Short mmCIF file of C-alpha atoms in Angstrom, two decimals:
data_model
loop_
_atom_site.label_atom_id
_atom_site.label_comp_id
_atom_site.label_asym_id
_atom_site.label_seq_id
_atom_site.Cartn_x
_atom_site.Cartn_y
_atom_site.Cartn_z
CA UNK A 606 -86.91 13.60 28.31
CA UNK A 607 -90.65 14.38 27.52
CA UNK A 608 -91.53 17.88 25.62
CA UNK A 609 -94.22 19.84 26.19
CA UNK A 610 -96.07 22.41 24.40
CA UNK A 611 -98.90 23.84 26.37
CA UNK A 612 -100.95 26.24 24.84
CA UNK A 613 -103.12 28.82 26.94
CA UNK A 614 -103.27 31.50 29.71
CA UNK A 615 -105.54 31.13 31.50
CA UNK A 616 -107.05 28.85 35.24
CA UNK A 617 -105.91 25.95 33.58
CA UNK A 618 -102.96 26.90 31.66
CA UNK A 619 -101.62 28.99 34.74
CA UNK A 620 -101.54 25.64 36.84
CA UNK A 621 -100.66 22.71 34.54
CA UNK A 622 -97.31 25.03 33.81
CA UNK A 623 -96.99 25.45 37.18
CA UNK A 624 -97.28 21.20 37.77
CA UNK A 625 -95.24 20.68 34.63
CA UNK A 626 -92.16 22.37 35.09
CA UNK A 627 -91.45 20.87 38.45
CA UNK A 628 -91.35 17.75 36.68
CA UNK A 629 -87.76 16.42 36.50
CA UNK A 630 -88.71 14.10 33.24
CA UNK A 631 -90.39 16.88 31.68
CA UNK A 632 -89.75 20.16 29.55
CA UNK A 633 -92.30 22.73 29.09
CA UNK A 634 -90.59 23.85 26.12
CA UNK A 635 -92.86 26.33 25.18
CA UNK A 636 -95.85 28.07 26.03
CA UNK A 637 -98.90 30.15 23.69
CA UNK A 638 -101.12 32.33 24.11
CA UNK A 639 -103.31 34.84 22.16
CA UNK A 640 -100.70 37.70 22.45
CA UNK A 641 -97.39 37.34 23.78
CA UNK A 642 -97.95 39.64 26.59
CA UNK A 643 -100.48 37.57 27.18
CA UNK A 644 -97.26 34.75 27.50
CA UNK A 645 -95.14 36.88 30.07
CA UNK A 646 -96.66 35.91 33.74
CA UNK A 647 -95.24 32.33 32.70
CA UNK A 648 -92.47 33.33 30.49
CA UNK A 649 -90.82 32.13 33.82
CA UNK A 650 -91.81 28.27 33.89
CA UNK A 651 -91.50 27.66 30.46
CA UNK A 652 -88.65 27.86 27.72
CA UNK A 653 -89.57 30.22 25.53
CA UNK A 654 -92.68 32.23 25.55
CA UNK A 655 -94.70 32.34 21.67
CA UNK A 656 -97.01 32.09 19.89
CA UNK A 657 -99.15 29.07 18.49
CA UNK A 658 -97.71 29.56 14.54
CA UNK A 659 -94.54 29.85 16.27
CA UNK A 660 -94.41 26.48 17.96
CA UNK A 661 -91.55 23.66 17.12
CA UNK A 662 -92.37 20.00 17.57
CA UNK A 663 -92.91 18.67 21.12
CA UNK A 664 -94.05 15.59 22.45
CA UNK A 665 -97.25 16.53 23.55
CA UNK A 666 -98.78 19.81 22.94
CA UNK A 667 -101.48 20.57 25.74
CA UNK A 668 -104.03 23.05 24.55
CA UNK A 669 -106.21 23.80 27.28
CA UNK A 670 -108.28 26.71 25.79
CA UNK A 671 -111.77 27.70 25.87
CA UNK A 672 -113.64 24.70 24.75
CA UNK A 673 -114.80 26.97 21.65
CA UNK A 674 -111.48 27.72 20.59
CA UNK A 675 -110.24 24.10 20.82
CA UNK A 676 -110.93 23.12 17.16
CA UNK A 677 -109.11 26.32 15.58
CA UNK A 678 -106.46 26.63 17.82
CA UNK A 679 -105.79 23.44 16.93
CA UNK A 680 -105.92 23.94 13.66
CA UNK A 681 -103.12 26.50 13.63
CA UNK A 682 -99.95 24.96 14.53
CA UNK A 683 -97.49 24.35 12.26
CA UNK A 684 -97.07 21.26 12.62
CA UNK A 685 -97.85 17.38 11.74
CA UNK A 686 -97.26 14.20 13.31
CA UNK A 687 -96.62 15.38 17.04
CA UNK A 688 -99.78 13.67 19.87
CA UNK A 689 -102.48 16.54 20.18
CA UNK A 690 -104.64 16.66 22.91
CA UNK A 691 -106.78 19.30 25.27
CA UNK A 692 -107.96 19.19 28.31
CA UNK A 693 -111.46 19.81 28.33
CA UNK A 694 -114.34 17.98 29.95
CA UNK A 695 -117.27 18.25 27.45
CA UNK A 696 -115.22 17.96 23.69
CA UNK A 697 -114.97 15.18 21.94
CA UNK A 698 -111.69 14.00 21.28
CA UNK A 699 -112.72 14.40 17.39
CA UNK A 700 -113.08 17.74 17.69
CA UNK A 701 -108.53 18.28 17.55
CA UNK A 702 -108.15 17.59 13.70
CA UNK A 703 -104.89 15.86 13.74
CA UNK A 704 -104.80 12.60 13.39
CA UNK A 705 -102.81 12.11 16.71
CA UNK A 706 -105.34 12.50 18.89
CA UNK A 707 -105.70 12.47 22.36
CA UNK A 708 -107.51 14.27 25.51
CA UNK A 709 -105.47 15.07 29.00
CA UNK A 710 -108.60 16.41 31.61
CA UNK A 711 -108.19 17.07 35.13
CA UNK A 712 -110.86 16.43 36.31
CA UNK A 713 -111.31 19.66 39.12
CA UNK A 714 -112.56 23.27 39.13
CA UNK A 715 -109.24 25.58 39.13
CA UNK A 716 -108.19 29.80 40.02
CA UNK A 717 -105.17 31.70 39.40
CA UNK A 718 -105.76 32.03 43.14
CA UNK A 719 -106.25 29.51 44.44
CA UNK A 720 -103.27 26.86 45.76
CA UNK A 721 -103.51 22.92 43.63
CA UNK A 722 -101.90 19.94 44.98
CA UNK A 723 -102.22 17.69 41.96
CA UNK A 724 -101.60 14.54 44.01
CA UNK A 725 -104.93 13.63 44.25
CA UNK A 726 -106.83 15.54 40.92
CA UNK A 727 -107.77 12.51 39.32
CA UNK A 728 -107.05 12.77 35.14
CA UNK A 729 -109.02 11.60 32.64
CA UNK A 730 -107.36 10.24 29.31
CA UNK A 731 -107.71 9.44 26.20
CA UNK A 732 -106.25 9.09 23.00
CA UNK A 733 -106.91 7.31 19.37
CA UNK A 734 -103.07 4.42 19.22
CA UNK A 735 -102.64 2.41 22.60
CA UNK A 736 -98.81 4.66 22.39
CA UNK A 737 -100.42 8.06 22.38
CA UNK A 738 -102.30 6.44 25.81
CA UNK A 739 -98.93 5.28 27.06
CA UNK A 740 -96.95 8.80 26.97
CA UNK A 741 -100.30 10.58 27.76
CA UNK A 742 -100.25 8.00 30.65
CA UNK A 743 -96.86 8.01 31.65
CA UNK A 744 -97.03 12.35 32.40
CA UNK A 745 -100.17 11.65 34.03
CA UNK A 746 -98.93 10.09 36.55
CA UNK A 747 -95.92 12.40 36.87
CA UNK A 748 -98.47 15.00 38.81
CA UNK A 749 -101.30 13.06 40.42
CA UNK A 750 -101.93 8.96 41.61
CA UNK A 751 -105.06 8.51 39.83
CA UNK A 752 -105.79 8.67 36.58
CA UNK A 753 -108.85 7.18 34.38
CA UNK A 754 -108.82 5.64 30.47
CA UNK A 755 -112.26 6.97 30.07
CA UNK A 756 -113.98 7.88 26.32
CA UNK A 757 -115.57 10.37 25.35
CA UNK A 758 -118.63 10.31 26.19
CA UNK A 759 -118.46 8.97 29.39
CA UNK A 760 -116.17 11.69 29.79
CA UNK A 761 -118.52 14.29 29.26
CA UNK A 762 -121.00 12.21 31.80
CA UNK A 763 -118.32 12.74 34.41
CA UNK A 764 -118.42 17.29 33.75
CA UNK A 765 -121.84 16.36 33.72
CA UNK A 766 -121.35 15.57 37.12
CA UNK A 767 -119.14 17.53 38.31
CA UNK A 768 -121.24 20.34 37.71
CA UNK A 769 -124.03 19.38 39.66
CA UNK A 770 -121.15 18.69 42.43
CA UNK A 771 -119.43 21.95 42.25
CA UNK A 772 -121.31 24.54 40.80
CA UNK A 773 -125.01 23.48 40.77
CA UNK A 774 -123.46 23.05 44.73
CA UNK A 775 -121.52 26.68 45.18
CA UNK A 776 -124.68 28.18 44.06
CA UNK A 777 -126.69 27.09 47.00
CA UNK A 778 -123.74 27.81 49.38
CA UNK A 779 -123.57 31.65 47.22
CA UNK A 780 -128.06 30.97 48.37
CA UNK A 781 -126.70 30.45 51.85
CA UNK A 782 -124.46 33.51 51.94
CA UNK A 783 -127.18 36.14 50.74
CA UNK A 784 -129.46 34.45 53.54
CA UNK A 785 -127.09 35.15 56.32
CA UNK A 786 -126.18 38.43 54.83
CA UNK A 787 -129.55 40.03 54.02
CA UNK A 788 -130.58 38.62 58.25
CA UNK A 789 -127.10 39.98 60.02
CA UNK A 790 -126.14 36.27 60.09
CA UNK A 791 -121.92 35.11 60.28
CA UNK A 792 -121.74 33.12 56.61
CA UNK A 793 -119.21 31.32 59.20
CA UNK A 794 -122.32 29.40 61.09
CA UNK A 795 -123.14 27.32 58.04
CA UNK A 796 -118.61 26.43 57.60
CA UNK A 797 -118.82 23.24 59.94
CA UNK A 798 -122.36 21.68 58.39
CA UNK A 799 -120.55 23.23 54.83
CA UNK A 800 -117.40 20.93 55.64
CA UNK A 801 -118.99 17.46 57.37
CA UNK A 802 -121.88 17.60 54.21
CA UNK A 803 -119.11 17.64 51.59
CA UNK A 804 -117.36 15.10 54.19
CA UNK A 805 -119.86 12.54 54.41
CA UNK A 806 -120.86 12.89 50.95
CA UNK A 807 -116.96 11.35 50.48
CA UNK A 808 -117.37 8.64 53.18
CA UNK A 809 -120.30 7.47 52.51
CA UNK A 810 -123.22 6.76 49.11
CA UNK A 811 -124.19 10.77 48.78
CA UNK A 812 -128.10 8.70 48.85
CA UNK A 813 -127.72 7.51 51.67
CA UNK A 814 -126.78 10.17 54.30
CA UNK A 815 -129.37 12.73 53.25
CA UNK A 816 -131.53 14.43 55.26
CA UNK A 817 -134.15 17.24 56.45
CA UNK A 818 -136.94 18.24 55.78
CA UNK A 819 -137.30 16.90 51.78
CA UNK A 820 -136.08 13.97 52.83
CA UNK A 821 -138.47 13.35 55.68
CA UNK A 822 -141.15 14.62 53.82
CA UNK A 823 -142.24 17.32 56.21
CA UNK A 824 -144.54 18.97 55.24
CA UNK A 825 -145.00 22.13 57.03
CA UNK A 826 -141.40 23.09 57.21
CA UNK A 827 -140.99 22.53 53.39
CA UNK A 828 -144.08 25.68 53.02
CA UNK A 829 -142.52 27.69 56.52
CA UNK A 830 -139.68 27.89 54.39
CA UNK A 831 -140.88 27.93 50.54
CA UNK A 832 -142.58 31.15 52.73
CA UNK A 833 -139.56 32.61 53.67
CA UNK A 834 -137.94 33.01 50.37
CA UNK A 835 -138.47 36.17 48.97
CA UNK A 836 -136.54 35.79 45.63
CA UNK A 837 -138.63 33.53 43.32
CA UNK A 838 -135.90 31.86 41.37
CA UNK A 839 -134.70 30.70 45.06
CA UNK A 840 -137.85 29.47 45.77
CA UNK A 841 -137.95 27.61 42.59
CA UNK A 842 -134.61 26.31 43.72
CA UNK A 843 -135.85 25.23 47.19
CA UNK A 844 -139.60 23.70 45.56
CA UNK A 845 -137.42 21.57 42.84
CA UNK A 846 -135.20 20.30 45.28
CA UNK A 847 -137.14 19.27 47.12
CA UNK A 848 -139.27 17.96 45.42
CA UNK A 849 -136.58 15.70 43.93
CA UNK A 850 -134.59 14.77 47.06
CA UNK A 851 -139.08 13.68 47.83
CA UNK A 852 -139.37 11.83 44.12
CA UNK A 853 -135.74 10.39 44.90
CA UNK A 854 -136.99 8.31 48.16
CA UNK A 855 -140.23 7.18 47.18
CA UNK A 856 -142.93 9.17 48.67
CA UNK A 857 -144.95 12.37 46.88
CA UNK A 858 -145.12 15.58 47.29
#
């Protein structure tokens, strides 16, 4: 039986705790947060909710906290010679001070209110020893069919790519919704296009399915769009993305 300690009470910790609690081969032994009160909503998922300094040794201790807190949290652990991992996409493995260290990074955007199916979520793992890597792979396969062994440098690049796919794309959706709201248009008008765009990027190389005025280098439409935008930052985003698309396809402004 694999025993798990989970440190954190945020979005990632919430979804991991809910999934780990369902695995017959694992025991979610303890969950710890900044305070016992913060961990109360996790009490039905683990054998015990406690503080970091009161944790007991486990097969794996998962630190699911903010990037800036990982090193400090790891240093507070009251035991040694057990596998300690973090869940960050951008923090190096070496940030954890323990000798047995690793990374257990589920590459997904998490919100507590969402229902998450871990089955197809990529889980990126890394460890300092082959034995610990195999332990992490075993745990990852309990959750997902997609497990990747990647090093810290590769993981940072994956995280950067994820910012473009998720965070930047979502901000563009936000601007689009603002434009619709300003002109009394339902954002629902764009739902089918949004879904189709994402599916095409999955089914094909995104570079092969690019469309639009920038791809065509349609300077008349581009100039009209820039003129229509009222916010300077929206103009800047439009012009920067347009220039990047034109440059990518080998054309000049």
